Short mmCIF file of C-alpha atoms in Angstrom, two decimals:
data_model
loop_
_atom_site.label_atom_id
_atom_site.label_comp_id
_atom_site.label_asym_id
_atom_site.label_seq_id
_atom_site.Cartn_x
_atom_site.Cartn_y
_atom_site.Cartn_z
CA UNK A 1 13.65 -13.98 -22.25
CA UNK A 2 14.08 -10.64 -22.69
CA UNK A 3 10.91 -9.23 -20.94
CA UNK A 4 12.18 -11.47 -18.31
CA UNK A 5 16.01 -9.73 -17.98
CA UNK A 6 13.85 -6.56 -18.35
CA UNK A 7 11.69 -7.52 -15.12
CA UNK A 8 15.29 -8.37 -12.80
CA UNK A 9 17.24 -5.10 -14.36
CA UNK A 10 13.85 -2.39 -13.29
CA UNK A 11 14.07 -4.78 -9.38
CA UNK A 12 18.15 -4.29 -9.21
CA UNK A 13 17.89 -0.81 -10.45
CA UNK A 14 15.06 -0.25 -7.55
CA UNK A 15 16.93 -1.97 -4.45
CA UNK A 16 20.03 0.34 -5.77
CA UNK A 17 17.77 3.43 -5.90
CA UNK A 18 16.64 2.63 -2.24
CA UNK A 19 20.25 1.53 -0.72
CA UNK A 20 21.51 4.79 -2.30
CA UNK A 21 18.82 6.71 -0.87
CA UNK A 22 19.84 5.98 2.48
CA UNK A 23 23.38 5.57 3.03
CA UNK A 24 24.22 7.42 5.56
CA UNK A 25 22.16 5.15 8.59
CA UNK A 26 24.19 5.63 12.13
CA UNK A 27 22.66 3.37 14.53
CA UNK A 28 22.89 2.57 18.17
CA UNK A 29 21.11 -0.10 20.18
CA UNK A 30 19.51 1.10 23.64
CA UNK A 31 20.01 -1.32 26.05
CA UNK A 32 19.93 0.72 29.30
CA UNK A 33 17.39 2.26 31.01
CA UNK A 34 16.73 5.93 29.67
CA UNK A 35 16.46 7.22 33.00
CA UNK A 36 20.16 6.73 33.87
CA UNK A 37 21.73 6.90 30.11
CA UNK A 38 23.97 9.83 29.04
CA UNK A 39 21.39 11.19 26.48
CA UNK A 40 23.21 14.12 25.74
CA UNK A 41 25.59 11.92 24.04
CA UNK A 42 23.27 9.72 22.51
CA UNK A 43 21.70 12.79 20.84
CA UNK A 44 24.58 15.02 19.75
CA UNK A 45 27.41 12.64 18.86
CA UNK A 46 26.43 11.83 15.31
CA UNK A 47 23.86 8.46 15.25
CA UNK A 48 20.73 9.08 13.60
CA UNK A 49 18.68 5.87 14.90
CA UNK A 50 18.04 4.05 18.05
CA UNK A 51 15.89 1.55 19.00
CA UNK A 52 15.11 0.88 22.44
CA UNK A 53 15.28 -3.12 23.43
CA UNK A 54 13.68 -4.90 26.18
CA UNK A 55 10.01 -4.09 25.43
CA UNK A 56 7.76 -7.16 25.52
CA UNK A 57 4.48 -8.20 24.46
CA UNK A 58 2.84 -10.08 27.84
CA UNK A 59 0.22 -12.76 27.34
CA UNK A 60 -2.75 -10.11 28.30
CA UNK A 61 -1.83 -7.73 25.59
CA UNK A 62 -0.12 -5.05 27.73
CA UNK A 63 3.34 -3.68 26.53
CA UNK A 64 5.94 -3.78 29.78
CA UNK A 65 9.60 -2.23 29.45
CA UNK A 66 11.72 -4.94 31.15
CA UNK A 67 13.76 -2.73 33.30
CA UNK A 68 14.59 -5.87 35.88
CA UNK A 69 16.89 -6.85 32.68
CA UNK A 70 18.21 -4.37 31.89
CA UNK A 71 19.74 -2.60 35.39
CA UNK A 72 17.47 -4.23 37.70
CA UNK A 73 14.86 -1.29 38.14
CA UNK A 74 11.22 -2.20 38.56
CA UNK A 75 9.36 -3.45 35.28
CA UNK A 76 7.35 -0.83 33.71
CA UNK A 77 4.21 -1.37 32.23
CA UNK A 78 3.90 1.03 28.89
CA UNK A 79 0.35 0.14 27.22
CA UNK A 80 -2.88 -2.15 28.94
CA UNK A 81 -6.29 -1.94 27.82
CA UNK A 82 -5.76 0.64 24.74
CA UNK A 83 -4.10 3.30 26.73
CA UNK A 84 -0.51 4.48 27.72
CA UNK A 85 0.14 4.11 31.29
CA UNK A 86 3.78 4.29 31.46
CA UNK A 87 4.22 7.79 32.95
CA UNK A 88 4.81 11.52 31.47
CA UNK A 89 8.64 11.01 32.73
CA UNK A 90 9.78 7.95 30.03
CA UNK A 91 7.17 9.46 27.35
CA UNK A 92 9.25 13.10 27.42
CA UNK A 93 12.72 11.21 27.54
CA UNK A 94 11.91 9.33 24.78
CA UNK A 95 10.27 12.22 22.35
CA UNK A 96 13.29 14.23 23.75
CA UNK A 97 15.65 11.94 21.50
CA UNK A 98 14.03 13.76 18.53
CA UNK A 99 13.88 17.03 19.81
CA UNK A 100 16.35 20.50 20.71
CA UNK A 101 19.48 19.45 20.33
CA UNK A 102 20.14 16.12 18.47
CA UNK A 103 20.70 13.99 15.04
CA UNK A 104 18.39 11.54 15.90
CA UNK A 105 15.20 11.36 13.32
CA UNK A 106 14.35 8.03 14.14
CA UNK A 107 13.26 6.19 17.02
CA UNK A 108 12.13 2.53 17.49
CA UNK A 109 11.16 0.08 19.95
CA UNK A 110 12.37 -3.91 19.77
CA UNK A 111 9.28 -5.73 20.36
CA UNK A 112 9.96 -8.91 21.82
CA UNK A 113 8.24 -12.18 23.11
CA UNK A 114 7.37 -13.95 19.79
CA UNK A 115 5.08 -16.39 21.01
CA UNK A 116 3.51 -13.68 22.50
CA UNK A 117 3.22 -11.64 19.44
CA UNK A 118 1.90 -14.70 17.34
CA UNK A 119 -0.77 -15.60 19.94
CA UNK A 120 -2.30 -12.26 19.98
CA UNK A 121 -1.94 -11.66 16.52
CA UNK A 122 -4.58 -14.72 16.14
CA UNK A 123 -7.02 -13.19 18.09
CA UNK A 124 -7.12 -10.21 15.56
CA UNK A 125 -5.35 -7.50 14.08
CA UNK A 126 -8.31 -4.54 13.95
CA UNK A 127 -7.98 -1.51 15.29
CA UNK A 128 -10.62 -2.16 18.09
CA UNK A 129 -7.93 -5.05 19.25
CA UNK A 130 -5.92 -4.78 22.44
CA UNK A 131 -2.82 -5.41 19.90
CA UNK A 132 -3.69 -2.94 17.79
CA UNK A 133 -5.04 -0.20 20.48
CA UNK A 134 -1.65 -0.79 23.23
CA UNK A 135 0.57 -0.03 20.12
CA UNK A 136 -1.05 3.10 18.52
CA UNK A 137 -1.06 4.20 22.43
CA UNK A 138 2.88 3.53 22.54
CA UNK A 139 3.35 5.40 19.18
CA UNK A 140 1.97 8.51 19.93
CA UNK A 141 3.05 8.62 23.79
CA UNK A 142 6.71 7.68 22.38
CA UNK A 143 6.63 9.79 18.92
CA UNK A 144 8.05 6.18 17.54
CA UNK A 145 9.01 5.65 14.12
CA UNK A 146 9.47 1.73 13.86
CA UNK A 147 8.83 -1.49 15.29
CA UNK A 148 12.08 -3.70 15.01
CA UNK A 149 11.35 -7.55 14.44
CA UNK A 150 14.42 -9.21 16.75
CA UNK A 151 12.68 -13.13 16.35
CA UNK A 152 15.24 -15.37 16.70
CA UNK A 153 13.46 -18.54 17.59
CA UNK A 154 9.50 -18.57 16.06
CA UNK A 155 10.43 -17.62 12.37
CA UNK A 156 6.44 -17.32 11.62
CA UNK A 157 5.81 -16.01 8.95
CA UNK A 158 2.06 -15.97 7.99
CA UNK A 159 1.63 -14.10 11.27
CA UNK A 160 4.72 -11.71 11.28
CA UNK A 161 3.37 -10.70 8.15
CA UNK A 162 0.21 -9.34 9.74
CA UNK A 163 1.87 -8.15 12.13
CA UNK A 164 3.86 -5.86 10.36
CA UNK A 165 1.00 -4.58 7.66
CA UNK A 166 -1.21 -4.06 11.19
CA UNK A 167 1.96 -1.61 12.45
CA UNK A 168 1.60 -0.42 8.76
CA UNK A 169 -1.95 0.62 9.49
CA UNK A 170 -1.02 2.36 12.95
CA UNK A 171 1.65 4.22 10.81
CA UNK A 172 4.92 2.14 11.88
CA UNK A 173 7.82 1.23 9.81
CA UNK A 174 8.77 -2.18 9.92
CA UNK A 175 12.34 -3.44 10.83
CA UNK A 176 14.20 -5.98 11.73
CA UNK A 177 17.36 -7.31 13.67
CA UNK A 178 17.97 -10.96 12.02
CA UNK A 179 21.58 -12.75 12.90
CA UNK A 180 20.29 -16.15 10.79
CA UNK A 181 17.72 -17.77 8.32
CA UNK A 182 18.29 -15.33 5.48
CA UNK A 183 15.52 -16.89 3.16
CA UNK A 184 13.14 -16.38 5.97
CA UNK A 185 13.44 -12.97 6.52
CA UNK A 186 13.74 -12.69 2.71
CA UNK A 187 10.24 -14.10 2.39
CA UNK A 188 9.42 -11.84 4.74
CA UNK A 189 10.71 -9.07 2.99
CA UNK A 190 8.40 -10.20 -0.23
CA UNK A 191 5.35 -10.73 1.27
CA UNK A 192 5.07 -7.46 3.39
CA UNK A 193 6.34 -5.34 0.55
CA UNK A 194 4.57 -6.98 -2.04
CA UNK A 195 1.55 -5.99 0.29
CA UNK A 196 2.83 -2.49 0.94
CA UNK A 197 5.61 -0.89 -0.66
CA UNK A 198 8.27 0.57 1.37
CA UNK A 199 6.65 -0.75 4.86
CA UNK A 200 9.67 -3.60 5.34
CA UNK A 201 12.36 -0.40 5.00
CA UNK A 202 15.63 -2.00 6.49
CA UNK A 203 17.42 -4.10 8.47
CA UNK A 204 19.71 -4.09 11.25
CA UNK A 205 22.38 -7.10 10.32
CA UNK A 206 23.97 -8.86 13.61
CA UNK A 207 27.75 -9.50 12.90
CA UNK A 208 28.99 -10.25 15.85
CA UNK A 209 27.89 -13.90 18.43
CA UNK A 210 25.54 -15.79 16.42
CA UNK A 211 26.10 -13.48 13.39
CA UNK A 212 29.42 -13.32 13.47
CA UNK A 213 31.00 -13.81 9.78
CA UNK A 214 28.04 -12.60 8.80
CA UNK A 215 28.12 -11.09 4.93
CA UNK A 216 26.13 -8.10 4.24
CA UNK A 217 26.43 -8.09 0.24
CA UNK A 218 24.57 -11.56 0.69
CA UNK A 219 21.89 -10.41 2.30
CA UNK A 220 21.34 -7.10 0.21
CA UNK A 221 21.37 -9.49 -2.41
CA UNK A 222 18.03 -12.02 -0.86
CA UNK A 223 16.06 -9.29 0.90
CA UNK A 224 16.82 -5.92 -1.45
CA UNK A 225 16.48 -3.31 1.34
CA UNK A 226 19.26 -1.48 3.00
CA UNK A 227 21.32 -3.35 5.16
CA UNK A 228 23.29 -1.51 8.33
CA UNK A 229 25.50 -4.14 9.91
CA UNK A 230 25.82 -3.72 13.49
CA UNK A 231 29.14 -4.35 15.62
CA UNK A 232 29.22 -5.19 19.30
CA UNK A 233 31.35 -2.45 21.20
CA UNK A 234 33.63 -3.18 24.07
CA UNK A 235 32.26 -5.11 26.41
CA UNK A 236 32.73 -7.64 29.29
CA UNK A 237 29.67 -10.31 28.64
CA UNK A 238 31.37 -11.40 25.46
CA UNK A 239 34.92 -9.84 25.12
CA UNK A 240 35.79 -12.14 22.14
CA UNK A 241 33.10 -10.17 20.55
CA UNK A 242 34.26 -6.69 21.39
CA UNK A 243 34.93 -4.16 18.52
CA UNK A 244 36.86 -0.69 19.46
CA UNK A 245 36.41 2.15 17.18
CA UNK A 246 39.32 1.53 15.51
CA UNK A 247 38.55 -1.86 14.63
CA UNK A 248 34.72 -1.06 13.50
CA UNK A 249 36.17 1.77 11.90
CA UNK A 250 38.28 -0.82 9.73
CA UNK A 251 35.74 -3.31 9.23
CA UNK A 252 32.81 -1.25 8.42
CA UNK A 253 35.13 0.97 5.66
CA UNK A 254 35.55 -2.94 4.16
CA UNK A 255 32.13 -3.28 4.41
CA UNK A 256 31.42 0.52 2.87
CA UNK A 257 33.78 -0.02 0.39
CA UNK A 258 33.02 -3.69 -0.91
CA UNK A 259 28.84 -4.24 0.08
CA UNK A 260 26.93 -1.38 -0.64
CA UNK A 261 25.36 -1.03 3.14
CA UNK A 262 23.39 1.88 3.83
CA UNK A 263 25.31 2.57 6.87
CA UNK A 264 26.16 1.19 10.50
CA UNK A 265 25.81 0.88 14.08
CA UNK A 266 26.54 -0.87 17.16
CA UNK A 267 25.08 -2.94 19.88
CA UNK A 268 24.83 -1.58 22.54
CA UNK A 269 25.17 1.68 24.67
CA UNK A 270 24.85 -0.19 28.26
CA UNK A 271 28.19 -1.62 27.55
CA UNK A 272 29.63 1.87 26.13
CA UNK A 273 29.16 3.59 29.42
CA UNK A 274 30.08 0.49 31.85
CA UNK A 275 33.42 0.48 30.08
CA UNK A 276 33.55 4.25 30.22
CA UNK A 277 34.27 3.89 26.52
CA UNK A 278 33.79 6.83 24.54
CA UNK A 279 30.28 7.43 22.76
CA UNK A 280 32.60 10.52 20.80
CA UNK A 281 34.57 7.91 19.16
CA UNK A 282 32.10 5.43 18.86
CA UNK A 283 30.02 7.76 17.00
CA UNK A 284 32.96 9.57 14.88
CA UNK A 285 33.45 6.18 13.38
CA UNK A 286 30.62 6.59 11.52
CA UNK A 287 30.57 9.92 10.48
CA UNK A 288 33.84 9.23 8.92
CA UNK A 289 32.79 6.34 7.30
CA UNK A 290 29.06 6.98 6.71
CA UNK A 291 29.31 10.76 6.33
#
């Protein structure tokens, strides 16, 4: 027995070393293009991590930033055949999020299109695969950091978990979004981590539409990496939703001072600037809170 109690006391005393190391994670979800976003803002008002959404894995293998979605501009196609092909203009917006003037040291990209994902990850994982080869190609055009896993419908995990230890390889982090199916993404957790330490290195809790009542101790508690809840701003698709910063400010000092989350963020910035609400405020939330 006591071995045992020895065995869960070193694993607690580990996921509080890691939560504690990073507690201070001020994130903001990218859901416009970067072309027409107020960057400036996005780099100087305090959040420390984006990831850009509405990147998809196609059928052939080629990455394509889904622009039409997002504010109806033309589909861009990032990665075919090994190479980057999406332009010198995105690539230097993107890097410039890291660069000059800014508090952003981390960058990642929300891969999407499960089905997608699966498919080509069972034709092979190596790094002579079209996979493999369109990502490395997006990392160094980009200067990314992470891949965020935002699955909410194939929940498969013998190939998710070769997908992430392939981004492992390339030299990605691996992240996630999940709103649902905690023991999943727990598993998940496990198996990549078991594989390679540190690779599975946080997650990005939904708490508002499907997540909504989400509670972040729980899942610190079944996956055991820092959690950073995220809050939907103001916002017209979903208003019952909406958060101002004085109401995320309230709820994520709860969650700071009752949950032990490594920090917080918001989705998204499309819906900051077509409310004309205030990235300033958004973003002082969390230094106040976060630090």
């Amino acid at each position: 027995m006591l071995p045992h109690i020895l065995r869960q006391a070193t694993v607690w005393l580990l996921v509080a070393t890691l939560c504690a190391a990073q507690s201070d994670i001020k994130f903001m979800y990218l859901y416009k293009n970067a072309k027409t976003s107020n960057n400036q803002a996005i780099k100087t008002k305090g959040f420390n991590a984006l990831s850009i959404f509405g990147v998809d894995l196609k059928t052939s293998g080629d990455i394509v930033w889904k622009l039409s979605v997002l504010d109806g501009s033309p589909d861009v196609t990032l990665a075919s055949n090994g190479s980057y092909v999406g332009g010198s203009d995105y690539a230097n917006l993107i890097k410039a999020y890291k660069t000059g003037n800014t508090h952003i040291d981390r960058v990642e990209v929300t891969l999407g299109q499960y089905q997608n994902i699966k498919t080509q990850v069972g034709q092979g994982i190596g790094p002579s695969t079209t996979l493999y080869r369109n990502l490395a190609a997006l990392k160094h055009a980009w200067n990314l950091d992470a891949i965020t896993n935002d699955d909410e419908a194939e929940y498969d995990l013998s190939s998710t978990v070769k997908f992430a230890l392939m981004l492992g390889r390339i030299g990605y982090k691996f992240t996630a979004a999940p709103y649902t199916e905690i023991d999943y993404w727990a598993e998940l957790v496990s198996q990549v981590n078991g594989n390679t330490s540190g690779l599975f290195d946080r997650a990005y809790l939904q708490c508002y539409d499907g997540g909504a009542g989400n509670d972040p101790s729980q899942w610190i508690d079944s996956l055991k990496i820092p959690i950073i809840p995220l809050l939907w701003v103001t916002n017209d698709a979903k208003p019952a939703d909406s958060m101002t910063p004085q109401q995320s400010q309230s709820q994520f000092q709860n969650w700071t001072d009752n949950d032990r989350i490594s920090g917080g963020g918001y989705w998204n910035n499309y819906d900051i600037e077509k409310q004309n609400s205030s990235y300033s405020a958004y973003a002082n939330v969390l230094n106040q809170v976060f630090g």
